Coordinates of C-alpha atoms in Angstrom, one line a residue:
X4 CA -138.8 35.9 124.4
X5 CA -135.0 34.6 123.9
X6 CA -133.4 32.9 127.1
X7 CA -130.0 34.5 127.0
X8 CA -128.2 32.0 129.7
X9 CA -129.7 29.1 127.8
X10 CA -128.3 29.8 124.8
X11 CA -124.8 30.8 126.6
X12 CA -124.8 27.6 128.3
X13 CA -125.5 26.0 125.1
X14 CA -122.8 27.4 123.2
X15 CA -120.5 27.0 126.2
X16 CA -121.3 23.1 125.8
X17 CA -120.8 22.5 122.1
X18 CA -117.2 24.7 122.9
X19 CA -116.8 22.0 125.4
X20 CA -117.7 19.0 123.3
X21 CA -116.0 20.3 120.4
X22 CA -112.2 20.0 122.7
X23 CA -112.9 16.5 122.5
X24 CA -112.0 16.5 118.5
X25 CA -108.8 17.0 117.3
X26 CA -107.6 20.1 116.0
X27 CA -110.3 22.7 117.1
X28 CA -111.0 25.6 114.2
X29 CA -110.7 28.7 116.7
X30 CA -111.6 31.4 114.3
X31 CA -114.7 29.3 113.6
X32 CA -115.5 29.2 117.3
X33 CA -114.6 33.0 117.3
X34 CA -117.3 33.3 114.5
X35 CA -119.6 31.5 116.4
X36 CA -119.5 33.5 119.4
X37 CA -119.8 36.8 117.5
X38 CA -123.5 35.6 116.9
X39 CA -124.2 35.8 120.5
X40 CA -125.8 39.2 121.8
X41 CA -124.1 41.4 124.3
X42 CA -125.8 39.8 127.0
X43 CA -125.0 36.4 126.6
X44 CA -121.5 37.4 125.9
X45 CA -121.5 38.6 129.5
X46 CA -122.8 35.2 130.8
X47 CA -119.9 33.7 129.1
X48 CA -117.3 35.7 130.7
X49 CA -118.7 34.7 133.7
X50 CA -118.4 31.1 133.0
X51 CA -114.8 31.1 131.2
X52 CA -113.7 33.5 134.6
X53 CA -115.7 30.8 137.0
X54 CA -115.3 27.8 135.7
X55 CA -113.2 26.9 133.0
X56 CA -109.5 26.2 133.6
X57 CA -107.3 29.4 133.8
X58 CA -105.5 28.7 130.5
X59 CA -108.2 28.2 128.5
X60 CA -109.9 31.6 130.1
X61 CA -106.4 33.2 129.2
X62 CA -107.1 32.4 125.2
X63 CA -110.5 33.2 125.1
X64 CA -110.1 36.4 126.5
X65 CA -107.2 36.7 124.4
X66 CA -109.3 36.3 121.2
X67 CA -112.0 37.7 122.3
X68 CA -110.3 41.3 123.2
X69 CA -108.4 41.1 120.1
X70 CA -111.4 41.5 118.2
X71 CA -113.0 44.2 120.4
X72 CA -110.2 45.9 121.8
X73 CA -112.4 48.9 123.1
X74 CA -114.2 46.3 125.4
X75 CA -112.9 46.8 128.7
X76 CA -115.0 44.0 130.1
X77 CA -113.1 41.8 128.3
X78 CA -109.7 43.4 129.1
X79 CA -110.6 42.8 132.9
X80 CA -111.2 39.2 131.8
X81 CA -107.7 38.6 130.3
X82 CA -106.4 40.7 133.4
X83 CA -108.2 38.3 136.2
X84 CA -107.3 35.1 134.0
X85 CA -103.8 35.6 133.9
X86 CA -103.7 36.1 137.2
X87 CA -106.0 33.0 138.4
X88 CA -103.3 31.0 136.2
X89 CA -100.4 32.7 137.8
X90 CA -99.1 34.2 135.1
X91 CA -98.1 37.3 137.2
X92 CA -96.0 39.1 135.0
X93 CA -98.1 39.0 132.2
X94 CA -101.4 39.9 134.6
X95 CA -99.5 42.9 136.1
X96 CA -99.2 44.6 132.5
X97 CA -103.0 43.5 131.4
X98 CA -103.8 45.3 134.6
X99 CA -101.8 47.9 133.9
X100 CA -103.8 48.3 130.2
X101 CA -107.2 48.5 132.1
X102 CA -106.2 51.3 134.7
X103 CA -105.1 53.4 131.6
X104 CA -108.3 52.9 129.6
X105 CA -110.6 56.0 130.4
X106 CA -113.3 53.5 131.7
X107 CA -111.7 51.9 134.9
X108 CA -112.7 52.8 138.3
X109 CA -110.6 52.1 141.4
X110 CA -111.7 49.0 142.1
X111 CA -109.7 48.2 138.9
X112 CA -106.7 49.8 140.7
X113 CA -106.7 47.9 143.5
X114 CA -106.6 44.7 141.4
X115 CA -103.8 46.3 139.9
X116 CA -101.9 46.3 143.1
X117 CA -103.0 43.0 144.0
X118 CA -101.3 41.9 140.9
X119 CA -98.0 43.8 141.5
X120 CA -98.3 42.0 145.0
X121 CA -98.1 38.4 143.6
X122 CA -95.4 39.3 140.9
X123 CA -93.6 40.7 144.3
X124 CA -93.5 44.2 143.4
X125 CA -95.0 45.4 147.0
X126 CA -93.3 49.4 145.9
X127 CA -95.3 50.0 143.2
X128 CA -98.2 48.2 144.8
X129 CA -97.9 50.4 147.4
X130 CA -97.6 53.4 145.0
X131 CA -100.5 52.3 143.2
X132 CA -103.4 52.2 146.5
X133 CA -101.6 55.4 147.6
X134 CA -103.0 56.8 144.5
X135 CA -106.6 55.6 145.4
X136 CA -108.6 58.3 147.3
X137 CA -109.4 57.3 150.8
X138 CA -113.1 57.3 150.4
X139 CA -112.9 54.3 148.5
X140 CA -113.2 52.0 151.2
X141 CA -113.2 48.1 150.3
X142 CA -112.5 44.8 151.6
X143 CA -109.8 43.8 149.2
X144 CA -108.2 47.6 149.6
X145 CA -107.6 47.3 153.4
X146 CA -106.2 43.5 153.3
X147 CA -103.8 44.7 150.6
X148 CA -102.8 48.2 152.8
X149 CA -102.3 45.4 155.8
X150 CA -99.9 43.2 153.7
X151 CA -97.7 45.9 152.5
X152 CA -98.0 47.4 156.1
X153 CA -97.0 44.2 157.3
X154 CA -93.9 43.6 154.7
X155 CA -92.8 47.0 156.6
X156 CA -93.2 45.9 159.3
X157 CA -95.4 48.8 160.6
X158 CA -97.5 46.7 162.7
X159 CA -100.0 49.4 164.3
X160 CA -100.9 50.3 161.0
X161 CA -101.6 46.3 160.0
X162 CA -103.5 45.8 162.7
X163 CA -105.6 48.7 162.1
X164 CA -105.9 47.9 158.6
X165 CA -106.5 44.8 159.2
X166 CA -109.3 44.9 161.6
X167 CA -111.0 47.6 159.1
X168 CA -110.9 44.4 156.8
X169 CA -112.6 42.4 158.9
X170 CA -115.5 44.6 159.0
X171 CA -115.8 44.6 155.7
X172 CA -116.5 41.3 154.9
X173 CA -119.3 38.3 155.6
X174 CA -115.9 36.1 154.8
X175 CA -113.4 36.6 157.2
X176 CA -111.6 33.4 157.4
X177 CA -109.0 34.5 155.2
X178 CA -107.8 37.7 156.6
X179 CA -108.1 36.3 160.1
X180 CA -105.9 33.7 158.9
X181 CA -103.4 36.5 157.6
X182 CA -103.6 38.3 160.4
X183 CA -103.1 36.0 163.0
X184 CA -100.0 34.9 160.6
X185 CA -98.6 38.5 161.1
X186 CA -99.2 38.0 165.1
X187 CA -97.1 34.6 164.7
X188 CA -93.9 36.5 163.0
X189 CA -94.0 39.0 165.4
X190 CA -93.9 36.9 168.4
X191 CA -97.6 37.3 169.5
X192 CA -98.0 33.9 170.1
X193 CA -101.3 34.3 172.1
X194 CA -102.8 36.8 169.9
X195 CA -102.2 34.4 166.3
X196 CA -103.6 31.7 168.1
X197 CA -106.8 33.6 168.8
X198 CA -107.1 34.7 165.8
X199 CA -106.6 31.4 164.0
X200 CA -109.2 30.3 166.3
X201 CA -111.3 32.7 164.9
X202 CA -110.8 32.1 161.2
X203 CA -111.5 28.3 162.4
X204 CA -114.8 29.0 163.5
X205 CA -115.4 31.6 160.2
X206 CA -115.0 28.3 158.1
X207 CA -113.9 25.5 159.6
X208 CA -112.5 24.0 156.3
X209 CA -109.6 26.5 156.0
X210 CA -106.4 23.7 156.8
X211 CA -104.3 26.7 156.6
X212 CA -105.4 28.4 159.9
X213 CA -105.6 25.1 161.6
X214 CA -102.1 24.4 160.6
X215 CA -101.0 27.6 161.8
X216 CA -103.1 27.6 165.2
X217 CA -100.7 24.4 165.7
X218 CA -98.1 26.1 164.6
X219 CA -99.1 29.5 167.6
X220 CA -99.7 26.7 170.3
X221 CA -96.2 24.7 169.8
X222 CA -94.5 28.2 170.4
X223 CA -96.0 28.1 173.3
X224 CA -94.8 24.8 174.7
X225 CA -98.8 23.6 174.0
X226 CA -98.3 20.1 172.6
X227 CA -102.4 19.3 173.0
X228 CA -103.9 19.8 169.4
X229 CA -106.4 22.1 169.2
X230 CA -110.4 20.5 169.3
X231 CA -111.3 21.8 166.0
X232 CA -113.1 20.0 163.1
X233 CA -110.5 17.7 161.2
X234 CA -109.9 14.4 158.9
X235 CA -108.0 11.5 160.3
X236 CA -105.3 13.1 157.8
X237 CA -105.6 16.4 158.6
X238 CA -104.9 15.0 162.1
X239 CA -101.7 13.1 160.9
X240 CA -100.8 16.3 159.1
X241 CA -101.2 18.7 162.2
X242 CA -99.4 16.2 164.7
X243 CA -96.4 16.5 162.3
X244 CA -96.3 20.0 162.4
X245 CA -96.8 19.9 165.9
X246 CA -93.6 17.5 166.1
X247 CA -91.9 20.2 163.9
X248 CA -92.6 22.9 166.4
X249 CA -91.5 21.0 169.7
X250 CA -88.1 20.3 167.7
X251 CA -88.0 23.7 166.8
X252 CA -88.5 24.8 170.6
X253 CA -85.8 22.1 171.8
X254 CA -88.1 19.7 172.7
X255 CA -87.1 16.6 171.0
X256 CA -88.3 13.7 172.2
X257 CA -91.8 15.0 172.7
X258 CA -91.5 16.3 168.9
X259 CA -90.2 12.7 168.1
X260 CA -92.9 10.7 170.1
X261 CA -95.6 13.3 168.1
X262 CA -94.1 12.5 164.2
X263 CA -94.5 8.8 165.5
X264 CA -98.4 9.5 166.5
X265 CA -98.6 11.0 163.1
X266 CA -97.3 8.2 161.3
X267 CA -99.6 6.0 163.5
X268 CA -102.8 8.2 162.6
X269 CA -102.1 8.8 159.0
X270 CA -104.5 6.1 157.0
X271 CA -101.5 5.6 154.3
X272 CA -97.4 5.9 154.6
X273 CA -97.4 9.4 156.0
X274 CA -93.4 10.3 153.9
X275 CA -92.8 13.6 155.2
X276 CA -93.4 12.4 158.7
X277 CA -91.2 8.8 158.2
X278 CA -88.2 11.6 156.5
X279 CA -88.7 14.0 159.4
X280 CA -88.5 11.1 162.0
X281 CA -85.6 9.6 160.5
X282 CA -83.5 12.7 160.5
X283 CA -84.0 13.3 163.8
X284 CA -82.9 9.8 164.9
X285 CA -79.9 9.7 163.1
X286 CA -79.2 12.7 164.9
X287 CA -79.4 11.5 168.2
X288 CA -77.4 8.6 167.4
X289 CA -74.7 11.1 166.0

């Protein structure tokens, strides 16, 4: 009985191996890899899309649909590689080859529109999920409606969308985070911060939402940093955007006394802070 991963993996580690060498032979790599069944060709999709840098997914994939154009596999493989290496323009039109092969579903859509999103085309993105029939009802598809609902600035529509999102996922974090980003532009101060609570306690590692939940709470007039899990520089880090937000709301001497405590707490020379602080004392000496 063959052992389809193990020979993937092994052929994934004499590719690997072989980059230390000048001049790799890629055709001869190419040849290689035509040897490999069907199956262990998925498995090494998997791992150029998982784990390899995003470049080096982009040639493969390149390559690999060159020789078997008819694969859409490996189309969707050059599609979500250009767009992990944020080459957006270039992902929008591989995206754009999938959808029109007679083989793509709508998920394939919606990762479509996700790529017109990043290359900031949120018209035809929007055009795009309109096209998608309602019943298709995913995760990605409702946090995509509540982003272009929220660039509109329809904001009972985000929210709903939103929420729908919410319950469509084990992994909230992330679109709690957004959401309670979309309460902060809007002037729900109270409502982002609960929601960035939220996201906290989804997965406490997600900087993003704690910087924002300081962001929600300096609106306010809340100087107190949240208690939330955090590194002795995430600390320095929030206490200067904390500062930030007290200079924003007119508060400067409490935002300047908070950029010092962040300079303080920061375990090496904390820059941004020290610049921050600086401008705002020649300032008040002007």
């Amino acid at each position: 009985m063959r052992h389809p991963f193990i020979v993937t993996l092994c052929v994934t580690e004499a590719f690997a191996l072989s980059g230390c060498e000048q001049g790799i032979d890629t055709e001869a790599v190419d040849r290689e890899f035509q040897g490999v069944n069907v199956i262990d060709g998925t498995n090494l999709n998997e791992v150029m899309l998982s784990v390899s840098d995003p470049n080096e997914a982009v040639a493969y994939f390149q390559r690999a649909s060159s020789a078997e154009p008819d694969r859409i596999d490996l189309a969707r493989g050059l599609a979500l590689s250009l767009i992990r290496a944020k080459r957006h323009t270039e992902g929008v039109a591989a995206w754009a080859r999938v959808v029109d092969n007679d083989a793509s579903t709508n998920d394939d859509r919606v990762e479509l529109a996700d790529a017109l999103i990043r290359n900031n085309e949120w018209d035809r993105a929007e055009t795009v999920l309109n096209a998608i029939p309602p019943t298709h009802e995913t995760f990605k598809r409702y946090r995509l409606e509540a982003m272009i609902a929220d660039s509109k600035q329809q904001w009972d529509k985000a929210d709903s969308f939103y929420e729908t999102a919410v319950g469509l996922t084990t992994t909230p974090a992330s679109v709690m985070n957004n959401w309670g980003f979309s309460k902060l532009t809007r002037g729900d101060y109270s409502g982002a911060e609960r929601l960035f609570t939220e996201a906290i306690r989804n997965d406490d590692s997600l900087f993003t939402a704690k910087n924002n939940l300081v962001l929600a709470r300096g609106a306010q007039g809340n100087y107190v940093l949240p208690v939330v899990p955090m590194t002795q520089i995430e600390r320095a880090e929030l206490l200067h955007t904390m500062g930030l937000a007290a200079v924003k709301r007119g508060d400067v001497v409490t935002g300047q006394g908070l950029m010092r405590e962040a300079i303080d707490t920061h375990p090496q020379h904390f820059e941004a802070a020290a610049r921050s602080l600086k401008a705002l004392e020649s300032n008040v000496v002007n």
